[in-house]
Coordinates of C-alpha atoms in Angstrom, one line a residue:
X27 CA 194.8 22.0 -43.5
X28 CA 195.4 24.8 -46.0
X29 CA 193.1 27.8 -46.6
X30 CA 193.7 30.1 -49.5
X31 CA 192.1 33.5 -49.2
X32 CA 191.4 36.0 -52.0
X33 CA 190.6 39.2 -50.1
X34 CA 188.8 42.2 -51.8
X35 CA 189.7 45.6 -50.4
X36 CA 187.4 46.6 -47.6
X37 CA 185.8 50.0 -47.6
X38 CA 187.1 50.9 -44.1
X39 CA 190.9 50.3 -44.3
X40 CA 190.5 47.3 -42.0
X41 CA 192.8 44.5 -42.9
X42 CA 192.5 40.8 -42.0
X43 CA 195.2 41.3 -39.3
X44 CA 192.8 43.7 -37.5
X45 CA 189.8 41.3 -37.7
X46 CA 190.7 37.6 -37.4
X47 CA 193.1 34.8 -37.0
X48 CA 192.5 31.2 -37.9
X49 CA 192.0 27.8 -36.1
X50 CA 191.0 24.3 -36.9
X51 CA 187.5 23.2 -35.9
X52 CA 186.4 19.8 -34.6
X53 CA 183.4 19.6 -37.0
X54 CA 182.7 17.2 -39.9
X55 CA 180.8 19.9 -41.8
X56 CA 183.3 22.7 -41.4
X57 CA 187.1 22.2 -41.0
X58 CA 188.2 25.6 -39.8
X59 CA 187.2 28.8 -38.1
X60 CA 187.9 32.5 -38.7
X61 CA 188.5 33.5 -35.1
X62 CA 187.5 37.1 -34.6
X63 CA 189.9 39.5 -32.8
X64 CA 187.1 42.0 -32.4
X65 CA 184.0 40.0 -31.4
X66 CA 184.9 39.0 -27.8
X67 CA 184.0 35.3 -28.2
X68 CA 187.1 33.1 -28.4
X69 CA 189.8 35.8 -27.9
X70 CA 189.8 38.2 -24.9
X71 CA 189.4 41.8 -26.0
X72 CA 188.9 45.2 -24.5
X73 CA 185.1 45.2 -23.9
X74 CA 184.6 48.3 -26.1
X75 CA 186.0 46.7 -29.3
X76 CA 182.9 44.5 -30.1
X77 CA 180.6 47.5 -29.5
X78 CA 182.7 49.6 -31.9
X79 CA 182.4 46.8 -34.6
X80 CA 178.7 46.8 -34.1
X81 CA 178.8 50.6 -34.6
X82 CA 180.6 50.2 -37.9
X83 CA 178.0 47.7 -39.2
X84 CA 175.2 50.1 -38.1
X85 CA 177.0 52.9 -40.0
X86 CA 177.2 50.8 -43.1
X87 CA 173.5 50.2 -42.9
X88 CA 172.6 53.8 -42.2
X89 CA 174.8 54.9 -45.1
X90 CA 173.1 52.4 -47.4
X91 CA 169.7 53.9 -46.3
X92 CA 170.5 57.6 -46.2
X93 CA 173.7 58.1 -48.2
X94 CA 175.3 59.8 -45.2
X95 CA 178.6 58.7 -43.4
X96 CA 178.9 59.8 -39.8
X97 CA 181.9 62.2 -39.4
X98 CA 183.4 60.1 -36.6
X99 CA 183.6 56.8 -38.6
X100 CA 187.4 57.1 -39.1
X101 CA 187.8 57.6 -35.3
X102 CA 186.0 54.3 -34.7
X103 CA 188.1 52.5 -37.3
X104 CA 191.4 53.8 -35.9
X105 CA 190.3 52.9 -32.3
X106 CA 189.7 49.3 -33.4
X107 CA 193.4 49.0 -34.4
X108 CA 194.6 49.8 -30.9
X109 CA 194.3 48.4 -27.4
X110 CA 194.7 51.8 -25.7
X111 CA 192.0 52.2 -23.1
X112 CA 191.6 55.9 -23.4
X113 CA 191.3 55.9 -27.2
X114 CA 188.8 53.0 -27.2
X115 CA 186.7 54.7 -24.4
X116 CA 186.6 58.0 -26.2
X117 CA 185.5 56.3 -29.5
X118 CA 182.7 54.5 -27.7
X119 CA 181.5 57.7 -26.0
X120 CA 181.4 59.4 -29.4
X121 CA 179.5 56.5 -30.9
X122 CA 176.9 56.6 -28.1
X123 CA 176.3 60.4 -28.1
X124 CA 173.6 60.3 -30.9
X125 CA 171.7 57.6 -32.6
X126 CA 172.2 57.0 -36.3
X127 CA 169.3 57.8 -38.5
X128 CA 168.6 55.0 -41.0
X129 CA 165.2 55.9 -42.6
X130 CA 162.4 53.5 -41.6
X131 CA 163.1 52.0 -38.2
X132 CA 164.4 48.4 -38.7
X133 CA 163.9 45.2 -36.8
X134 CA 167.5 43.9 -36.1
X135 CA 167.9 40.1 -35.6
X136 CA 171.2 38.8 -34.1
X137 CA 172.2 35.1 -34.6
X138 CA 172.9 32.9 -31.6
X139 CA 175.4 32.1 -30.3
X140 CA 178.2 34.2 -31.6
X141 CA 176.3 37.3 -32.9
X142 CA 174.0 37.9 -30.0
X143 CA 176.1 40.9 -28.8
X144 CA 177.0 42.0 -32.3
X145 CA 173.4 42.4 -33.3
X146 CA 172.5 44.0 -30.0
X147 CA 175.2 46.6 -30.6
X148 CA 173.8 47.4 -34.0
X149 CA 170.3 47.9 -32.6
X150 CA 171.7 50.0 -29.7
X151 CA 172.9 52.8 -32.1
X152 CA 170.2 52.8 -34.8
X153 CA 167.4 55.3 -34.3
X154 CA 164.0 53.6 -33.6
X155 CA 165.3 50.1 -34.0
X156 CA 163.9 47.0 -32.3
X157 CA 166.0 43.9 -31.5
X158 CA 165.6 40.1 -31.2
X159 CA 168.4 37.5 -30.9
X160 CA 167.7 34.0 -31.9
X161 CA 168.4 31.2 -29.3
X162 CA 169.2 27.5 -29.2
X163 CA 167.4 27.2 -25.9
X164 CA 163.9 25.5 -25.8
X165 CA 161.7 27.1 -23.2
X166 CA 158.5 26.1 -21.3
X167 CA 155.2 28.0 -21.6
X168 CA 156.1 30.0 -24.7
X169 CA 156.1 29.0 -28.4
X170 CA 158.7 30.3 -30.7
X171 CA 157.6 32.8 -33.3
X172 CA 160.2 31.4 -35.7
X173 CA 162.3 28.2 -36.1
X174 CA 165.0 27.7 -38.7
X175 CA 168.2 25.8 -39.3
X176 CA 171.9 26.9 -39.3
X177 CA 173.5 24.3 -41.5
X178 CA 177.2 24.4 -40.8
X179 CA 176.9 25.1 -37.1
X180 CA 177.8 22.7 -34.3
X181 CA 174.2 23.1 -32.9
X182 CA 171.8 23.8 -35.7
X183 CA 168.2 24.6 -34.5
X184 CA 167.6 28.4 -34.1
X185 CA 164.5 29.6 -32.3
X186 CA 163.0 33.1 -32.0
X187 CA 160.8 33.9 -29.0
X188 CA 160.0 37.6 -29.8
X189 CA 156.4 38.8 -29.7
X190 CA 154.8 38.2 -33.1
X191 CA 153.6 41.8 -33.1
X192 CA 157.3 42.8 -33.6
X193 CA 157.6 40.7 -36.7
X194 CA 154.1 41.2 -38.1
X195 CA 155.0 44.6 -39.6
X196 CA 156.5 45.9 -42.9
X197 CA 159.6 47.3 -41.2
X198 CA 162.9 46.4 -42.9
X199 CA 164.6 43.3 -41.3
X200 CA 168.4 43.6 -40.6
X201 CA 170.1 40.2 -40.0
X202 CA 173.4 40.3 -38.2
X203 CA 176.0 37.6 -38.1
X204 CA 179.8 37.7 -37.5
X205 CA 180.4 35.9 -40.8
X206 CA 178.6 34.9 -44.0
X207 CA 180.1 31.8 -45.5
X208 CA 177.6 30.4 -48.0
X209 CA 174.6 32.6 -47.2
X210 CA 172.4 29.5 -46.7
X211 CA 171.5 30.4 -43.1
X212 CA 170.3 33.8 -44.2
X213 CA 168.4 32.3 -47.1
X214 CA 166.7 29.9 -44.6
X215 CA 165.7 32.6 -42.2
X216 CA 164.5 35.0 -44.9
X217 CA 162.4 32.2 -46.5
X218 CA 160.9 31.3 -43.1
X219 CA 160.4 34.9 -42.1
X220 CA 158.8 35.8 -45.4
X221 CA 156.4 32.8 -45.3
X222 CA 155.0 34.0 -41.9
X223 CA 155.7 37.8 -41.8
X224 CA 156.2 39.0 -45.4
X225 CA 157.8 42.4 -46.2
X226 CA 160.0 43.9 -49.0
X227 CA 163.4 44.8 -47.6
X228 CA 166.0 42.6 -45.9
X229 CA 169.7 43.5 -45.1
X230 CA 172.5 41.1 -44.1
X231 CA 175.2 42.7 -42.0
X232 CA 178.4 40.8 -41.2
X233 CA 182.0 41.4 -40.3
X234 CA 183.2 38.9 -42.9
X235 CA 181.6 37.8 -46.2
X236 CA 183.1 34.7 -48.0
X237 CA 180.3 34.0 -50.5
X238 CA 181.2 32.9 -54.0
X239 CA 179.5 34.1 -57.1
X240 CA 177.4 31.0 -57.0
X241 CA 176.3 31.7 -53.5
X242 CA 175.4 35.3 -54.4
X243 CA 173.4 34.1 -57.4
X244 CA 171.4 31.9 -55.0
X245 CA 170.5 35.0 -53.0
X246 CA 169.5 36.8 -56.3
X247 CA 167.3 33.8 -57.1
X248 CA 165.6 34.1 -53.7
X249 CA 164.9 37.8 -54.4
X250 CA 163.2 37.0 -57.7
X251 CA 161.3 34.1 -56.2
X252 CA 159.8 36.1 -53.3
X253 CA 159.7 39.5 -55.0
X254 CA 161.9 41.1 -52.3
X255 CA 165.1 43.2 -52.1
X256 CA 168.1 41.8 -50.2
X257 CA 171.2 44.0 -49.5
X258 CA 174.5 42.4 -48.1
X259 CA 177.0 44.6 -46.3
X260 CA 180.3 43.6 -44.6
X261 CA 183.5 45.0 -43.3
X262 CA 185.7 42.6 -45.3
X263 CA 184.8 40.6 -48.3
X264 CA 186.7 37.8 -50.1
X265 CA 186.7 34.2 -51.2
X266 CA 188.4 31.1 -49.9
X267 CA 189.6 27.7 -51.0
X268 CA 190.1 24.9 -48.5
X269 CA 192.4 21.9 -49.0
X270 CA 192.8 19.1 -46.5
X271 CA 190.7 16.9 -44.2
X272 CA 188.3 17.9 -41.5
X273 CA 189.1 17.1 -37.9
X274 CA 186.2 14.9 -36.9
X275 CA 187.3 13.9 -33.4
X276 CA 189.2 15.9 -30.8
X277 CA 193.0 15.1 -30.5
X278 CA 193.4 17.6 -27.7
X279 CA 192.5 17.0 -24.0
X280 CA 190.2 19.8 -22.8
X281 CA 189.7 18.2 -19.4
X282 CA 190.4 20.2 -16.2
X283 CA 192.2 18.4 -13.4
X284 CA 191.2 19.0 -9.8
X285 CA 193.4 21.6 -8.0
X286 CA 194.4 21.7 -4.4
X287 CA 194.9 25.5 -4.2
X288 CA 191.5 27.0 -4.7
X289 CA 190.9 30.7 -5.6
X290 CA 188.6 32.7 -3.2
X291 CA 185.0 32.5 -4.4
X292 CA 182.3 35.1 -4.1
X293 CA 178.7 35.3 -5.4
X294 CA 177.0 38.5 -6.6
X295 CA 173.4 38.8 -7.6
X296 CA 172.5 41.7 -10.0
X297 CA 168.8 40.7 -10.0
X298 CA 167.6 44.1 -8.9
X299 CA 169.1 45.8 -12.0
X300 CA 167.3 43.6 -14.6
X301 CA 163.7 42.7 -15.5
X302 CA 163.0 39.0 -14.7
X303 CA 161.2 37.0 -17.4
X304 CA 159.0 34.0 -16.1
X305 CA 160.3 31.4 -18.5
X306 CA 162.5 28.3 -17.8
X307 CA 164.2 25.6 -19.8
X308 CA 161.9 22.9 -21.2
X309 CA 164.4 20.1 -20.2
X310 CA 165.8 21.5 -16.9
X311 CA 168.3 19.0 -15.4
X312 CA 169.3 21.2 -12.4
X313 CA 167.9 24.0 -10.3
X314 CA 169.4 26.7 -12.6
X315 CA 167.2 25.6 -15.5
X316 CA 164.1 26.6 -13.5
X317 CA 165.2 30.1 -12.7
X318 CA 164.1 33.0 -14.9
X319 CA 165.7 34.7 -17.8
X320 CA 166.1 38.5 -18.1
X321 CA 164.4 40.9 -20.6
X322 CA 167.6 42.9 -21.4
X323 CA 169.3 40.3 -23.5
X324 CA 167.0 40.7 -26.4
X325 CA 165.9 37.0 -26.5
X326 CA 162.2 38.2 -26.0
X327 CA 162.5 41.3 -28.1
X328 CA 163.5 44.9 -27.3
X329 CA 162.1 48.2 -28.7
X330 CA 163.7 51.6 -29.1
X331 CA 162.4 52.7 -25.7
X332 CA 164.4 50.0 -23.9
X333 CA 167.9 51.3 -24.7
X334 CA 168.1 54.0 -22.1
X335 CA 167.0 51.6 -19.3
X336 CA 169.7 49.1 -20.4
X337 CA 172.3 51.9 -20.5
X338 CA 171.4 52.9 -16.9
X339 CA 171.4 49.3 -15.6
X340 CA 174.8 48.5 -17.2
X341 CA 176.4 51.6 -15.7
X342 CA 175.0 51.1 -12.2
X343 CA 175.7 47.3 -12.1
X344 CA 179.1 47.8 -13.7
X345 CA 180.2 50.4 -11.1
X346 CA 179.0 48.0 -8.4
X347 CA 181.2 45.2 -9.7
X348 CA 184.1 47.6 -10.2
X349 CA 184.3 47.9 -6.4
X350 CA 184.6 44.2 -6.1
X351 CA 187.8 43.9 -8.2
X352 CA 190.8 42.6 -6.3
X353 CA 193.7 43.3 -8.7
X354 CA 194.9 45.2 -11.8
X355 CA 194.1 42.6 -14.4
X356 CA 190.5 41.4 -14.6
X357 CA 188.7 39.0 -17.0
X358 CA 185.0 39.3 -17.5
X359 CA 183.7 36.0 -19.0
X360 CA 180.2 35.8 -20.6
X361 CA 178.6 32.4 -21.0
X362 CA 177.1 31.1 -24.2
X363 CA 174.5 33.4 -25.6
X364 CA 175.0 35.8 -22.7
X365 CA 177.5 38.2 -24.2
X366 CA 176.1 41.7 -24.6
X367 CA 175.0 42.5 -21.0
X368 CA 178.2 41.4 -19.3
X369 CA 180.2 43.2 -22.1
X370 CA 178.4 46.4 -21.3
X371 CA 179.0 45.9 -17.5
X372 CA 182.7 45.3 -18.2
X373 CA 182.9 48.7 -20.0
X374 CA 182.1 50.4 -16.6
X375 CA 184.6 48.3 -14.5
X376 CA 187.7 50.4 -15.2
X377 CA 191.0 49.9 -16.8
X378 CA 192.8 46.5 -17.1
X379 CA 189.6 44.6 -18.0
X380 CA 189.3 42.1 -20.8
X381 CA 186.1 40.4 -22.0
X382 CA 185.2 37.2 -23.9
X383 CA 182.8 34.3 -23.6
X384 CA 182.4 30.5 -23.4
X385 CA 181.0 28.7 -26.4
X386 CA 179.5 25.4 -27.5
X387 CA 182.0 25.1 -30.4
X388 CA 184.9 22.6 -30.1
X389 CA 188.0 24.2 -31.6
X390 CA 191.4 22.6 -31.8
X391 CA 194.1 24.5 -29.7
X392 CA 197.7 24.7 -30.8
X393 CA 200.3 26.6 -28.8
X394 CA 202.2 28.5 -31.5
X395 CA 202.5 32.1 -32.6
X396 CA 199.9 33.4 -35.0
X397 CA 197.4 30.5 -34.2
X398 CA 194.1 31.8 -32.9
X399 CA 193.4 29.3 -30.1
X400 CA 196.4 28.7 -27.8
X401 CA 194.6 26.6 -25.1
X402 CA 191.1 25.2 -24.4
X403 CA 189.1 23.7 -21.6
X404 CA 185.7 22.0 -21.4
X405 CA 183.0 21.8 -18.7
X406 CA 179.3 21.2 -18.4
X407 CA 177.2 24.3 -18.6
X408 CA 176.2 25.1 -14.9
X409 CA 172.8 26.4 -16.2
X410 CA 172.1 23.3 -18.3
X411 CA 174.1 20.2 -17.5
X412 CA 173.2 18.6 -20.9
X413 CA 175.3 21.1 -22.8
X414 CA 179.1 20.9 -23.1
X415 CA 180.8 24.3 -23.1
X416 CA 184.3 25.3 -24.0
X417 CA 186.5 28.3 -23.1
X418 CA 189.7 29.3 -24.9
X419 CA 192.8 31.5 -24.6
X420 CA 193.0 31.9 -20.8
X421 CA 196.7 32.5 -20.2
X422 CA 198.3 31.2 -17.1
X423 CA 199.0 33.9 -14.6
X424 CA 197.4 36.7 -16.6
X425 CA 194.4 37.6 -14.4
X426 CA 194.2 38.6 -10.8
X427 CA 190.5 38.0 -10.8
X428 CA 187.7 36.6 -13.0
X429 CA 184.1 37.7 -13.1
X430 CA 182.0 34.9 -14.5
X431 CA 178.5 35.9 -15.7
X432 CA 175.4 33.7 -15.7
X433 CA 171.9 34.8 -16.7
X434 CA 170.4 32.2 -14.3
X435 CA 171.2 31.2 -10.7
X436 CA 173.9 28.5 -10.5
X437 CA 174.9 26.2 -7.6
X438 CA 178.4 26.2 -6.1
X439 CA 178.6 22.5 -7.0
X440 CA 178.0 23.1 -10.7
X441 CA 180.8 25.7 -10.6
X442 CA 183.5 23.3 -9.4
X443 CA 185.1 22.5 -12.8
X444 CA 185.4 26.2 -13.6
X445 CA 186.9 26.9 -10.2
X446 CA 189.5 24.2 -10.8
X447 CA 190.2 25.8 -14.2
X448 CA 190.9 29.2 -12.8
X449 CA 193.0 27.7 -10.0
X450 CA 195.1 25.9 -12.6
X451 CA 195.4 29.2 -14.5
X452 CA 196.7 30.9 -11.2
X453 CA 193.6 33.1 -10.8
X454 CA 193.4 34.2 -7.1
X455 CA 189.8 35.5 -7.0
X456 CA 186.6 34.2 -8.8
X457 CA 183.4 36.2 -8.7
X458 CA 180.2 34.4 -9.8
X459 CA 177.7 37.0 -11.1
X460 CA 174.1 36.1 -11.7
X461 CA 171.5 38.3 -13.3
X462 CA 168.3 36.6 -12.3
X463 CA 166.8 35.2 -9.1
X464 CA 168.7 34.7 -5.9
X465 CA 172.1 33.0 -5.9
X466 CA 172.0 29.4 -4.6
X467 CA 174.9 28.4 -2.4
X468 CA 175.2 24.8 -1.2
X469 CA 176.9 23.8 2.0

């Protein structure tokens, strides 16, 4: 495969080396992936980095609305170029001191799975904002307020479960994704939103924007058709040309062999810190599918008044987990759509902590310098055994302990493949952290 990039200069002096590396995808529709170095999805990062990137996107939006650039923007940009704990922590504290004024309070929508935390971070620093993240999970006893399709994704149906009252307003909509490739996903959601909840102003925020002139023209046509205004803002813009064949079937073994030497295993429930939501999976195949979700993710909608409660819960729960650490190097691993809350907890767990997340996307690993995905492993999602999950870039011998976060309760039996994985990677201690209900331990 060969991908030719034509990069236009970004407004913030962030180069591609700061933002992404590349990898091959196992996907007939899309041959490759821009693997973000700042998102905390496929590559482990300091937990503050994704929150700073969200802050930069929020600043871009606020500047577009008010014409004002926050005086600390350069501090955030420079912090993103380093892995220094003190520099990153100071930048995040500065970002969180005061909310950004952006005119009329927007409704921010983050796209599952990859941009659930990115969108949440934008909402978190915009004055008066509300937040929803889309989801791929179908729930019992609640109808989605919106359904649309993401065309090049590995899993295409996107659902929105927020209260319709949040959408039935004339507040501007801000759509947040890590990357805009063709813009078709955004066109789909804007068209669906406008049919049910019409308004005048939409903004698309992304780290990367790869749309061609033809794609941008399609967006202009949508503006004319619906009589609306759409603004697109990104940290890096360019165009790409792909040559080669797609990788339709995996040629890499992601399987995890059973290990004799097991890490110590402990379970921690953070149920008391989070508001339980009485919904469960519509096709629950194991006990975890029947346990509740939590309010703080944004799947059911969050308003401006919710941010302080989330800040407090994250600080208290994070400090509690910090006391459970067994070594100097710790990995906090989110699962699927659950990224923002564990990322915020990881911020309070001290120095030597990295964060990333599992994913539904099969990516092709290659062990060579400069390639984004060095290794990969697969397992059934302990919360929903129908779904295959993957995790990448867990180096052998790098971590003393791993904190693995689940929104729902999980059984010890369902955890076995992951326990074997961490044993094979020479992790000595594995902490299973659940945010809802009581932890279920078999045996």
